[in-house]
PDB file of C-alpha atoms and ligand atoms in Angstrom:
ATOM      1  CA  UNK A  19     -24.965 -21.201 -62.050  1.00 67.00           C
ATOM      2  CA  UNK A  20     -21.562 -22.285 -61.180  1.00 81.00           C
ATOM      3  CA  UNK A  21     -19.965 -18.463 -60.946  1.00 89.00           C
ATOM      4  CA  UNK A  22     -20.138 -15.071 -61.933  1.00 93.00           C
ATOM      5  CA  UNK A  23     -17.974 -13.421 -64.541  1.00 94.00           C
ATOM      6  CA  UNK A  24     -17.504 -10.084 -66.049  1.00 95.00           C
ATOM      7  CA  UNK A  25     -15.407 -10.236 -69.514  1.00 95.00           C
ATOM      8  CA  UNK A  26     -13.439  -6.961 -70.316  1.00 94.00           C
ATOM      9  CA  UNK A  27     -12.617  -6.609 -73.341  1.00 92.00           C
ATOM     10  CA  UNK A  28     -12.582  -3.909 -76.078  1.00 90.00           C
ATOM     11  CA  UNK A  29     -12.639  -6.715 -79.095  1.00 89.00           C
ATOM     12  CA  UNK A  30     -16.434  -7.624 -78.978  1.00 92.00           C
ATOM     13  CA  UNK A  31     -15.203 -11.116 -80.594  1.00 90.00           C
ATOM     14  CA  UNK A  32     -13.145 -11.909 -77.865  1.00 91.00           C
ATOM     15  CA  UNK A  33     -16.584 -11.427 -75.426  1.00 93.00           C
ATOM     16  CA  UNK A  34     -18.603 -13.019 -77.742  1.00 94.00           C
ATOM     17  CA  UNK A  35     -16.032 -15.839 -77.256  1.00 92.00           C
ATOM     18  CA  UNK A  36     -15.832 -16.375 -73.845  1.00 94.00           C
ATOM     19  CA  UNK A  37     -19.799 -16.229 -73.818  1.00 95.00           C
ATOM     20  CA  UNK A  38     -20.152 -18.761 -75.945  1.00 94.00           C
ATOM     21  CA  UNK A  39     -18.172 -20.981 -74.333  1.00 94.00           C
ATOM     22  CA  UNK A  40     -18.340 -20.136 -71.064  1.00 95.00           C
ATOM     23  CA  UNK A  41     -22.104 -20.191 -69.999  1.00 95.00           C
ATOM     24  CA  UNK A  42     -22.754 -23.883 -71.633  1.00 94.00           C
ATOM     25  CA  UNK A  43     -20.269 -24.368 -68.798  1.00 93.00           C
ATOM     26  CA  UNK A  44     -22.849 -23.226 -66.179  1.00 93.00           C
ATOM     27  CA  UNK A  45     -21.362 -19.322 -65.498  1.00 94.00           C
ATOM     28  CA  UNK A  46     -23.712 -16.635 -65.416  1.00 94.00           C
ATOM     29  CA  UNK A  47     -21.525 -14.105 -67.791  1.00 95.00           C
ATOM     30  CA  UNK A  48     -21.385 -10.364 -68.717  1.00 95.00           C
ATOM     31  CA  UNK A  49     -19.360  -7.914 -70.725  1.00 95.00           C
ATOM     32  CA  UNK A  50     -17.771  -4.082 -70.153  1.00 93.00           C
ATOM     33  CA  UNK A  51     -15.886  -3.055 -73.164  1.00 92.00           C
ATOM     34  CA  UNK A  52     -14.170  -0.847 -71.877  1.00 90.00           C
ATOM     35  CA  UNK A  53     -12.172  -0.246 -67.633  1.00 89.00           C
ATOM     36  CA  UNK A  54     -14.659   2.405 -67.348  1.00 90.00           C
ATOM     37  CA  UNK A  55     -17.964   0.585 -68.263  1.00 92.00           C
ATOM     38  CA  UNK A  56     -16.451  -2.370 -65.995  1.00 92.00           C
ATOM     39  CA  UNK A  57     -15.973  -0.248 -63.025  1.00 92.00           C
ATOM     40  CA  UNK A  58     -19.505   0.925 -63.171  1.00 91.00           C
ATOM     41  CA  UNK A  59     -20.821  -2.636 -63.259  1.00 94.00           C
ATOM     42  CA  UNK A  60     -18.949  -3.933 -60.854  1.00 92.00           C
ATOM     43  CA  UNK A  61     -19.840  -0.897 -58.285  1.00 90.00           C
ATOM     44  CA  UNK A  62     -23.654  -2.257 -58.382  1.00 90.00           C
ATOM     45  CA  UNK A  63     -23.178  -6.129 -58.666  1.00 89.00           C
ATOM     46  CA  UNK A  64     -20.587  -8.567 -57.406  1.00 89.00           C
ATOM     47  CA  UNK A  65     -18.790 -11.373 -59.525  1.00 92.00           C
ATOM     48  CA  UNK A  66     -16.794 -14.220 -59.014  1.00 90.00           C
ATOM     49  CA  UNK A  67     -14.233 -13.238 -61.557  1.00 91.00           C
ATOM     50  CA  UNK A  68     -13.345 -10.882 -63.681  1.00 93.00           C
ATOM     51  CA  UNK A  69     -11.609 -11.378 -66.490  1.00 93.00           C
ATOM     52  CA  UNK A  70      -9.813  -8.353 -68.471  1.00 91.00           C
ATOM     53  CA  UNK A  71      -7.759  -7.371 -71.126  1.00 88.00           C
ATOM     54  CA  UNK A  72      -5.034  -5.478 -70.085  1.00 83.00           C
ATOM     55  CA  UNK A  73      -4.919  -3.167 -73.104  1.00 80.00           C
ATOM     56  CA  UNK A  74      -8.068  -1.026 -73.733  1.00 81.00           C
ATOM     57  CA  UNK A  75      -7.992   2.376 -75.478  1.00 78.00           C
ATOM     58  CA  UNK A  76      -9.794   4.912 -72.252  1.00 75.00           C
ATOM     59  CA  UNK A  77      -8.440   2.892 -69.617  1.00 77.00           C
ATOM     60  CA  UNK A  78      -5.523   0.462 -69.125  1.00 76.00           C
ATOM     61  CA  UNK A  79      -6.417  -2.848 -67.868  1.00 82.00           C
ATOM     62  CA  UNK A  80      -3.941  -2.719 -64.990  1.00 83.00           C
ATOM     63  CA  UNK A  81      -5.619   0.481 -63.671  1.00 85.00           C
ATOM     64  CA  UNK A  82      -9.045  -1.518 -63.319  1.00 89.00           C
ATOM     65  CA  UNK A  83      -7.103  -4.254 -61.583  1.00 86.00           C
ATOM     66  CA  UNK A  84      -5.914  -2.031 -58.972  1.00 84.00           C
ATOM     67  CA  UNK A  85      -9.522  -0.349 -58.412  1.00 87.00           C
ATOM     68  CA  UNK A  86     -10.369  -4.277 -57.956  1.00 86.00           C
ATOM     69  CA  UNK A  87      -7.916  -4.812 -55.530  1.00 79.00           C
ATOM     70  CA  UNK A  88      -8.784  -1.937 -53.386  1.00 77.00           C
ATOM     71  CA  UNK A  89     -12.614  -1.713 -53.619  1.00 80.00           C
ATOM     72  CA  UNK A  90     -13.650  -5.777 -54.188  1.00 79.00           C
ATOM     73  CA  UNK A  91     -11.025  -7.685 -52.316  1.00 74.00           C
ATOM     74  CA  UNK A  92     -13.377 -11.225 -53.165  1.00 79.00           C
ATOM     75  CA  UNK A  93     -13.384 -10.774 -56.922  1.00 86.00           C
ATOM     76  CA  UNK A  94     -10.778 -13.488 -58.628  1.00 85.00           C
ATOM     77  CA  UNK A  95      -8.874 -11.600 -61.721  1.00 87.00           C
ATOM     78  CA  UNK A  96      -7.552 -12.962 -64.833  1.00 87.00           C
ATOM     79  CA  UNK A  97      -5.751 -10.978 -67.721  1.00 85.00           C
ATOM     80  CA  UNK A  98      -6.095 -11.511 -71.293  1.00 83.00           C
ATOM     81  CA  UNK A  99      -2.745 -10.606 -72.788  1.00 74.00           C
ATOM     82  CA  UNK A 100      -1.344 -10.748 -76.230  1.00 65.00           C
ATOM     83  CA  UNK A 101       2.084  -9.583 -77.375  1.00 53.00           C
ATOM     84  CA  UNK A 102       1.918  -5.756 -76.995  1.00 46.00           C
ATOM     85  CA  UNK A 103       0.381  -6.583 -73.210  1.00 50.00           C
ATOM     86  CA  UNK A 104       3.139  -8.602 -72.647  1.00 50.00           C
ATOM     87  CA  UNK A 105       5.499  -5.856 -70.166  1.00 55.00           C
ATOM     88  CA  UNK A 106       2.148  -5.477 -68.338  1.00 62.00           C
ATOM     89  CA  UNK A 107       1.879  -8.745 -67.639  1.00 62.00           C
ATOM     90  CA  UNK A 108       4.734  -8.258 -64.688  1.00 62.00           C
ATOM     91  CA  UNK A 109       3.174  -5.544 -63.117  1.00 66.00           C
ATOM     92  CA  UNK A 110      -0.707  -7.784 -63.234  1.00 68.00           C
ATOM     93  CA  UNK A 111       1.426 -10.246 -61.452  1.00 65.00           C
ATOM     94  CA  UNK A 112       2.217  -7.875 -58.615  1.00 64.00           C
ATOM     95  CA  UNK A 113      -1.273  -7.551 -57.835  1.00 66.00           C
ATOM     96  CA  UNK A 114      -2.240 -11.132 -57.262  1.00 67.00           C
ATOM     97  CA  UNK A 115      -4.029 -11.876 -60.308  1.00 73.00           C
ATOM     98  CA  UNK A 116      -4.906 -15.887 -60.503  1.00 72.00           C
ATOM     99  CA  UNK A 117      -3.659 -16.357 -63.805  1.00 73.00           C
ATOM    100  CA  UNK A 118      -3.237 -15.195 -67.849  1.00 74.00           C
ATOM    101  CA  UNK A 119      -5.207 -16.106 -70.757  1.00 77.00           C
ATOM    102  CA  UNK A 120      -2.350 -15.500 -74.193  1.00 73.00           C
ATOM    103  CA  UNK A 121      -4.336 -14.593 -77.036  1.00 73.00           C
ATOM    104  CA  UNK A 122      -5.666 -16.211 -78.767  1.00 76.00           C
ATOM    105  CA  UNK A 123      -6.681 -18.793 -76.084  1.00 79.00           C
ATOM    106  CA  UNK A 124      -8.393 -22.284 -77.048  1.00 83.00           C
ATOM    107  CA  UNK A 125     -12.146 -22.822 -75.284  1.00 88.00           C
ATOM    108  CA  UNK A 126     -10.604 -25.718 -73.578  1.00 86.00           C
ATOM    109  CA  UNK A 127      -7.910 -23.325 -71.768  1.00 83.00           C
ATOM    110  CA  UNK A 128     -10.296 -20.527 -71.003  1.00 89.00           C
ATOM    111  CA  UNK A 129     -12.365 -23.303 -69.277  1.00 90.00           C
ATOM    112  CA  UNK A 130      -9.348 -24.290 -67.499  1.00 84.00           C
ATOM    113  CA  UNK A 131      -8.158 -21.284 -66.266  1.00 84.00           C
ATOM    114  CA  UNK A 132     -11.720 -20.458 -65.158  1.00 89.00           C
ATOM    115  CA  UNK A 133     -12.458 -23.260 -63.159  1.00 86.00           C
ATOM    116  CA  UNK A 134      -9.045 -23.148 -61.367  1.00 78.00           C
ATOM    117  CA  UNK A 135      -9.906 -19.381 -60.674  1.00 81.00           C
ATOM    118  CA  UNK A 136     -12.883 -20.321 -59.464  1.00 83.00           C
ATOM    119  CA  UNK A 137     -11.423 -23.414 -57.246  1.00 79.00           C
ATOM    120  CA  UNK A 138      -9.151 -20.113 -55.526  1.00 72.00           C
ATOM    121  CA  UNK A 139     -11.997 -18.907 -54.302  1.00 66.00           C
ATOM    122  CA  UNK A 140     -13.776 -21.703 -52.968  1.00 67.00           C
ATOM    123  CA  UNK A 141     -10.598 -22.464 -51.253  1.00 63.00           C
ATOM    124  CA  UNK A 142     -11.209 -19.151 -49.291  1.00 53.00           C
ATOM    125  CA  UNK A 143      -8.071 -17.461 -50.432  1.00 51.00           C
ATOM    126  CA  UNK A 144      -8.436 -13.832 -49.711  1.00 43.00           C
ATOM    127  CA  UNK A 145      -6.819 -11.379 -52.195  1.00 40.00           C
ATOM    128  CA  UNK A 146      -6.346  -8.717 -50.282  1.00 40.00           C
ATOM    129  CA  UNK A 147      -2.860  -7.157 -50.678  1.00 38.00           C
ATOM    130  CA  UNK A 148       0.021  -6.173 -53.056  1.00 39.00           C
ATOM    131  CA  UNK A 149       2.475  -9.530 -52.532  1.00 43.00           C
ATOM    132  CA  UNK A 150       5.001  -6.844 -51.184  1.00 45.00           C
ATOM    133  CA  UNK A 151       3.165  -7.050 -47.139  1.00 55.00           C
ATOM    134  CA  UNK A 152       3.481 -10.787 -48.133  1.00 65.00           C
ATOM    135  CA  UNK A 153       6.827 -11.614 -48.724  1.00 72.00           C
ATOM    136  CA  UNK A 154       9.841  -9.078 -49.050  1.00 74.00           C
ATOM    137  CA  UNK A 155      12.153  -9.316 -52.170  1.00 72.00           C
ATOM    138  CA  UNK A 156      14.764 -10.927 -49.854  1.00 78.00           C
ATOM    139  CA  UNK A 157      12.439 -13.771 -49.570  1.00 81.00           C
ATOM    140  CA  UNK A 158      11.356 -13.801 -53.463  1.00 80.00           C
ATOM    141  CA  UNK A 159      15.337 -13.680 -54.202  1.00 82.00           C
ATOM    142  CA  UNK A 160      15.630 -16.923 -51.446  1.00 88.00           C
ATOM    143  CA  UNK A 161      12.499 -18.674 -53.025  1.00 88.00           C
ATOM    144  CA  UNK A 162      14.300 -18.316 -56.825  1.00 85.00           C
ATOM    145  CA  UNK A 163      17.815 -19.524 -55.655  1.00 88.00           C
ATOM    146  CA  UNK A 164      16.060 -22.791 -53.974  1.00 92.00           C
ATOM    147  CA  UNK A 165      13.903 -23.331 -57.036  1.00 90.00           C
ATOM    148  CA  UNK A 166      16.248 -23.260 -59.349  1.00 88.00           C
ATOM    149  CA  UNK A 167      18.078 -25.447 -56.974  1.00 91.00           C
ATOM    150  CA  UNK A 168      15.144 -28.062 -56.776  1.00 92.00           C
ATOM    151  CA  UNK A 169      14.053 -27.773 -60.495  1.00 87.00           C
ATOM    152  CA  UNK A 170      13.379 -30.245 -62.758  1.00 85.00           C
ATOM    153  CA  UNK A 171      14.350 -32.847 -59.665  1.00 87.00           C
ATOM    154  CA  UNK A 172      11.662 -35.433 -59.394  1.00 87.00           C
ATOM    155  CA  UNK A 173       9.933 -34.963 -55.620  1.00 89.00           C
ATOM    156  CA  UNK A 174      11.077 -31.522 -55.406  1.00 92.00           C
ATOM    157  CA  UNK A 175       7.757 -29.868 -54.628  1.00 93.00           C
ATOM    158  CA  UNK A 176       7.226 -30.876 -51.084  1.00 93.00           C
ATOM    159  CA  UNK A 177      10.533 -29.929 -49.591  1.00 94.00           C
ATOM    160  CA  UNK A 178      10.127 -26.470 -51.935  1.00 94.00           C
ATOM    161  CA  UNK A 179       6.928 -25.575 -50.528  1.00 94.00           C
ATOM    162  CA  UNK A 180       8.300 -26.282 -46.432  1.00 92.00           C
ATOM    163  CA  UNK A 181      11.318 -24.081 -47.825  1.00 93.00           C
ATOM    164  CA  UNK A 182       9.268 -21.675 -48.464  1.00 92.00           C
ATOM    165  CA  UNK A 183       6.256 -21.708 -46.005  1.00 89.00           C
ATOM    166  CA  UNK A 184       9.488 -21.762 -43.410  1.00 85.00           C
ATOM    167  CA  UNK A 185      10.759 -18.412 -45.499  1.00 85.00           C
ATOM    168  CA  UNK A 186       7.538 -16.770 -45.534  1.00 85.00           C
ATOM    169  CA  UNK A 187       5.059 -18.097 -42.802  1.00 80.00           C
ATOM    170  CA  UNK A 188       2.306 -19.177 -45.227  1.00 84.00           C
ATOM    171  CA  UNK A 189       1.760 -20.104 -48.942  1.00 87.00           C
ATOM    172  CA  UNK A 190      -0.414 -16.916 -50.760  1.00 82.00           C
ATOM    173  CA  UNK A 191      -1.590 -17.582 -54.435  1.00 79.00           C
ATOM    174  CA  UNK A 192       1.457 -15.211 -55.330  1.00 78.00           C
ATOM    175  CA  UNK A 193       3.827 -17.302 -53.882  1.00 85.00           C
ATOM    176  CA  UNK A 194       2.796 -20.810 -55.219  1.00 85.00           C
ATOM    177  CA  UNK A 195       2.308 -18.865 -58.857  1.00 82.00           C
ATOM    178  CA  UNK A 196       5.976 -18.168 -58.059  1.00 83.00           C
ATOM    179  CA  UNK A 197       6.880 -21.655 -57.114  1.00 89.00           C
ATOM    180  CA  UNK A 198       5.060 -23.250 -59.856  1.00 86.00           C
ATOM    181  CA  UNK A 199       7.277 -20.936 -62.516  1.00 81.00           C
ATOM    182  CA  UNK A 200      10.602 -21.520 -60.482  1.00 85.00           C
ATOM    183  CA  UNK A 201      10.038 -25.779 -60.901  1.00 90.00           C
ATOM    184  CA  UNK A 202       7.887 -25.040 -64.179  1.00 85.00           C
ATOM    185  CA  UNK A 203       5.135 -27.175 -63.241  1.00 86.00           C
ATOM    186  CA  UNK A 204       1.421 -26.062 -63.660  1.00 83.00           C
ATOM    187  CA  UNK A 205       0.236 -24.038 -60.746  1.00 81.00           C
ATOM    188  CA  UNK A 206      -2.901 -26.369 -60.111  1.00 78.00           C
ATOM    189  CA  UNK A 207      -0.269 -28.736 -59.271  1.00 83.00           C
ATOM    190  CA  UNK A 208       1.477 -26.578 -56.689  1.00 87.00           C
ATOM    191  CA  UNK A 209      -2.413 -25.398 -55.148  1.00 82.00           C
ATOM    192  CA  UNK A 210      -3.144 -29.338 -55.055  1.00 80.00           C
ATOM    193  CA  UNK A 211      -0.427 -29.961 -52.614  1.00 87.00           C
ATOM    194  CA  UNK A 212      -1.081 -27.123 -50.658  1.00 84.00           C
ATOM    195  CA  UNK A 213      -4.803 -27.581 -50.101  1.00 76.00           C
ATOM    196  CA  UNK A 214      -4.451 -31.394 -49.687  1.00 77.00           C
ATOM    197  CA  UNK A 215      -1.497 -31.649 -46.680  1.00 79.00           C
ATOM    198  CA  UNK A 216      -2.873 -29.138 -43.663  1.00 70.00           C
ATOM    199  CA  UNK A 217       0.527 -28.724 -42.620  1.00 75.00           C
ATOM    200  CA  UNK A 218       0.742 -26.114 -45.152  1.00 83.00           C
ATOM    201  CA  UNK A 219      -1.456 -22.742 -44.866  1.00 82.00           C
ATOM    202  CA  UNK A 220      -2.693 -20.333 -47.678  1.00 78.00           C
ATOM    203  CA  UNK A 221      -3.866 -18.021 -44.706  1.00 75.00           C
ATOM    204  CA  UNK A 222      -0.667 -15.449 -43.116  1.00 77.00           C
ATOM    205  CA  UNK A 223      -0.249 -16.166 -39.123  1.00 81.00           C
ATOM    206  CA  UNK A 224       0.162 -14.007 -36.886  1.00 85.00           C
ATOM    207  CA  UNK A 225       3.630 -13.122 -34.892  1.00 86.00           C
ATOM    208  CA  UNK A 226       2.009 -15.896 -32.203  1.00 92.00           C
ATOM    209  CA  UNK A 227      -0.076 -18.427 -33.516  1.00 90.00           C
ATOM    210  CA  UNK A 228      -2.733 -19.700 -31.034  1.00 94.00           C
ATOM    211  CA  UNK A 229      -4.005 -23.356 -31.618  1.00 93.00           C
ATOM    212  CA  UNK A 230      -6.928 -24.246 -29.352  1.00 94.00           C
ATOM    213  CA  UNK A 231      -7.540 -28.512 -29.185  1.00 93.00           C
ATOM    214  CA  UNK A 232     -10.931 -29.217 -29.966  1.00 91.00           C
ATOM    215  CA  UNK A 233     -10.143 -32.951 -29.856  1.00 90.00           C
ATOM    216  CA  UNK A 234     -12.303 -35.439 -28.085  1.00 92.00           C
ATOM    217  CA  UNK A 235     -10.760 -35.113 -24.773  1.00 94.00           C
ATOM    218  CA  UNK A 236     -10.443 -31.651 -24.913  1.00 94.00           C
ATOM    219  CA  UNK A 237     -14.304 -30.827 -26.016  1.00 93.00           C
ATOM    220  CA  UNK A 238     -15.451 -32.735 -23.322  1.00 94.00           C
ATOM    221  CA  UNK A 239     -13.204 -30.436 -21.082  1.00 95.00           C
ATOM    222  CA  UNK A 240     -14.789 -27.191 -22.167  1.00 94.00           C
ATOM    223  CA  UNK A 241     -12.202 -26.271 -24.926  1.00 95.00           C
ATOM    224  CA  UNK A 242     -15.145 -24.614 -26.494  1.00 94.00           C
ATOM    225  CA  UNK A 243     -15.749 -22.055 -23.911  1.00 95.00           C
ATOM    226  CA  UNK A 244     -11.640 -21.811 -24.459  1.00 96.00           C
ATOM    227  CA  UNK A 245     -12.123 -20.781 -27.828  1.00 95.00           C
ATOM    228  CA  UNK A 246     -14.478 -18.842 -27.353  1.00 95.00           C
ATOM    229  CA  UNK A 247     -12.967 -16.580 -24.332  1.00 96.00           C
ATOM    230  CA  UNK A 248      -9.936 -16.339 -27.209  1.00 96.00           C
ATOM    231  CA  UNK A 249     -11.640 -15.242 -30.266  1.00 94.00           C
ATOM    232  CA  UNK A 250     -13.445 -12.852 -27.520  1.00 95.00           C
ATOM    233  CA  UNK A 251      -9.967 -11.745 -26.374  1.00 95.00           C
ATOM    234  CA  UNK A 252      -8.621 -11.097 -29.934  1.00 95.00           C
ATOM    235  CA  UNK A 253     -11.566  -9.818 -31.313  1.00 93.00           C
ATOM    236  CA  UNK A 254     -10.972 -12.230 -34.326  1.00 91.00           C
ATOM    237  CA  UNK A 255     -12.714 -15.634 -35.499  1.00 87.00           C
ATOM    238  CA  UNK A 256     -11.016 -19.398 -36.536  1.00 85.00           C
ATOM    239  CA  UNK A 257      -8.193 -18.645 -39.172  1.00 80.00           C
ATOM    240  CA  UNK A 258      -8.700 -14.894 -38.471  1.00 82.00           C
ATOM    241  CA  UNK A 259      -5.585 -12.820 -37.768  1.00 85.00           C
ATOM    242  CA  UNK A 260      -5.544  -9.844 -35.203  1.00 89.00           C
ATOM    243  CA  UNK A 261      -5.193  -6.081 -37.007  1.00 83.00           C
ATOM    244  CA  UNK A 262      -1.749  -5.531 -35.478  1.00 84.00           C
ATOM    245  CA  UNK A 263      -0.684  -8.721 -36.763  1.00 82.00           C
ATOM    246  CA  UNK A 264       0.265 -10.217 -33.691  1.00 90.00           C
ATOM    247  CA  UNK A 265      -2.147 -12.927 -33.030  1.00 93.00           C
ATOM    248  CA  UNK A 266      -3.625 -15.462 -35.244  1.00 91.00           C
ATOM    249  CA  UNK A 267      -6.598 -18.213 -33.908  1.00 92.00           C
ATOM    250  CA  UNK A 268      -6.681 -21.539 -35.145  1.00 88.00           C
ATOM    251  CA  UNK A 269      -8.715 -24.740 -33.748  1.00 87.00           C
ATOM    252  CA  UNK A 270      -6.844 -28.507 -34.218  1.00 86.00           C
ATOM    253  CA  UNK A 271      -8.387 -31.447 -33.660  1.00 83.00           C
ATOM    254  CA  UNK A 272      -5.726 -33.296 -31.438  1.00 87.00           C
ATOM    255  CA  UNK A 273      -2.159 -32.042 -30.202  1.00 86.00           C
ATOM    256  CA  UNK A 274      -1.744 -35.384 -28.857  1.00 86.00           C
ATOM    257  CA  UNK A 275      -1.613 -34.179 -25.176  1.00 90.00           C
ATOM    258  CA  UNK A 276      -4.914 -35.634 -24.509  1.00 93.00           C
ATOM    259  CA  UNK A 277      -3.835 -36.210 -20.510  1.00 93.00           C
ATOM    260  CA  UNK A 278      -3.401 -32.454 -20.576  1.00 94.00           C
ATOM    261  CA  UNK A 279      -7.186 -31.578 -21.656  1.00 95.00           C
ATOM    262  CA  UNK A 280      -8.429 -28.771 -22.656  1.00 96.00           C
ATOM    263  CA  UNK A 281      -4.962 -27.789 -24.645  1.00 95.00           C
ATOM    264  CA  UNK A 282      -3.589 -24.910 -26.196  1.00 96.00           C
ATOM    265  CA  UNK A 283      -0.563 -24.398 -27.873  1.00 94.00           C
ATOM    266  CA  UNK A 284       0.799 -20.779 -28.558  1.00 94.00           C
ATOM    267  CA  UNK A 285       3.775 -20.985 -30.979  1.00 88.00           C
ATOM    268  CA  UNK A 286       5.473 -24.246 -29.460  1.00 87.00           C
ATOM    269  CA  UNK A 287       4.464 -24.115 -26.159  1.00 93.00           C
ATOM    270  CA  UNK A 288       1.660 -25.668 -24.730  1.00 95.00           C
ATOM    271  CA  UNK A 289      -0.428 -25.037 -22.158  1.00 96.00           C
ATOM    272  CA  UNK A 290      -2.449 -27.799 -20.320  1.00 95.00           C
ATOM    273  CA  UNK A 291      -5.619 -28.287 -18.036  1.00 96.00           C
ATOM    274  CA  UNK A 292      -6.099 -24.218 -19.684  1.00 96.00           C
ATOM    275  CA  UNK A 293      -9.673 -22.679 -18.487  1.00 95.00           C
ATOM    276  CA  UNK A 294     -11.403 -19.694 -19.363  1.00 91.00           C
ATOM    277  CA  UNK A 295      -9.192 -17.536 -17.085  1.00 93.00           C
ATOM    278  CA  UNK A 296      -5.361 -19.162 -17.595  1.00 95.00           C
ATOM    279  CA  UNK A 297      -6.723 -18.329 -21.394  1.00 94.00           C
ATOM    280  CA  UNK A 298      -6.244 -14.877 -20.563  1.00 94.00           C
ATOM    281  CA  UNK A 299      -2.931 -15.271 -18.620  1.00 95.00           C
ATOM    282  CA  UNK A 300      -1.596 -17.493 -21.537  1.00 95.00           C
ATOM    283  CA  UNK A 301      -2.131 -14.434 -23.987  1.00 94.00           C
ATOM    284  CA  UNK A 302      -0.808 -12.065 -21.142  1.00 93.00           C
ATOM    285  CA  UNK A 303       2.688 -14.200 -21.860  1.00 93.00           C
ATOM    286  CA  UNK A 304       3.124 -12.807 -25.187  1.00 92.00           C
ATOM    287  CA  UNK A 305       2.098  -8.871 -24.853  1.00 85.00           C
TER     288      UNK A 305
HETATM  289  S1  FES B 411      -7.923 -34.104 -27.856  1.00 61.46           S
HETATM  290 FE1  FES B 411      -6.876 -32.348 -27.329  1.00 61.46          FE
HETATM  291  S2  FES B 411      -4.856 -32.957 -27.222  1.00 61.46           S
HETATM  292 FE2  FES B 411      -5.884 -34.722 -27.855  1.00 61.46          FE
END
């Protein structure tokens, strides 16, 4: 069983559908016809994705979306909309779904879209809030003005997404669904780049972003027991960000400051020969 999906849908052809072809594909599928029926499913079992009409006679689609949002933050979404759902489609958008199926969808793109949803959440992206604590409209109106700027320019992707990362801190699903519209490319183009150069991030940082060195030279120094006094510290793990905000914890493999081992760099500063206590006073720095 490759994943987990729930179809909602109040057209029993359009379940029947995605059963048919979606579990020769290897995913373990089941069916609400209604938001109701759905919400009662999902309250006793967990699913990979859901994937939902967004215009069903007792309950709008967008209404199960939100209960989704707030109540199974690790559940992927994807809408099924035809023309009348069209309008809703904007307001979907705001809350992070992965993608749209139009109806009537071919099998090939439903098996598209679903194994691109389900690449999202191997990639450990955690849908967690409307895109408004993401990025403020300031920064969507910025992102627009350099897309259209960069668009249909050959190479343009690369400088877009530093643009952007440099706009926002970090590269959400929302924002690269963004991107990929502004240069109309496919987003599985735009999440490619992303995941493949780790100077970008899909995770948010915090307003100080602490990088231990666990790097040859800096293992052998005791940067574990570094780390570990840090995520102690912060109360937070690798790639975890502190409630307030204020701290995020990341581990590198070499800051090329070996003579300095064990390293840490807090923003752009770095801090050398750093032991369990100086971890502490580094922190102390930036209260
Ligand atoms: S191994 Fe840590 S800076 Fe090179």
């Amino acid at each position: 069983m490759v994943g987990k999906i729930l179809v909602v849908d109040d057209e029993p052809v359009v379940i029947k559908s995605c059963e048919r072809i979606l579990t020769p594909e290897g995913y373990s599928v089941d069916s609400a016809s209604n938001g109701k029926e759905a919400i009662g499913i999902l309250e006793k079992n967990g699913y990979d994705l859901v994937i939902t009409d967004l215009k069903m006679p007792d309950m709008d689609g967008i209404e199960l979306i939100r209960w989704i949002r707030n109540s199974r933050l690790d559940t992927g979404v994807v809408v099924i909309t035809g023309y009348p759902s069209q309008e809703s489609i904007r307001d979907a958008l705001s809350m992070r779904i992965i993608d749209y199926l139009p109806k009537p969808f071919s099998p090939e793109l439903l098996v598209e879209v679903t194994q691109k949803a389900m690449e999202w959440k191997k990639a450990g992206v955690v849908i967690e809030a409307p895109p408004h604590d993401e990025y403020s409209e300031e920064a969507a109106r910025q992102l627009d003005s350099i897309t259209k700027k960069y668009r249909n320019k050959p190479g343009s992707l690369i400088p877009v997404l530093q643009q952007a990362q440099e706009l926002v801190g970090y590269l959400p699903p929302s924002l690269q669904k963004l991107i990929a519209r502004g240069l109309n490319i496919p987003v599985s183009e735009v999440h490619g780049v992303v995941s493949f150069y780790s100077f970008f991030t899909m995770k948010p940082k915090g307003k100080h972003n602490v990088r231990v060195c666990l790097g040859t030279a800096c293992y052998v120094k005791g940067a574990e027991e570094i780390l570990k006094r840090l995520k102690d510290e912060l109360n937070i793990d690798i790639g975890g960000i502190t409630s307030d905000r204020k701290y995020s914890l990341e581990s590198v493999r070499c800051l090329g400051a070996c003579g300095l081992a064990p390293v840490v760099v807090v923003d752009k500063d770095t801090y050398g020969s750093v032991n369990r206590v100086k971890a502490t006073d580094v922190l102390k720095e930036y209260e």
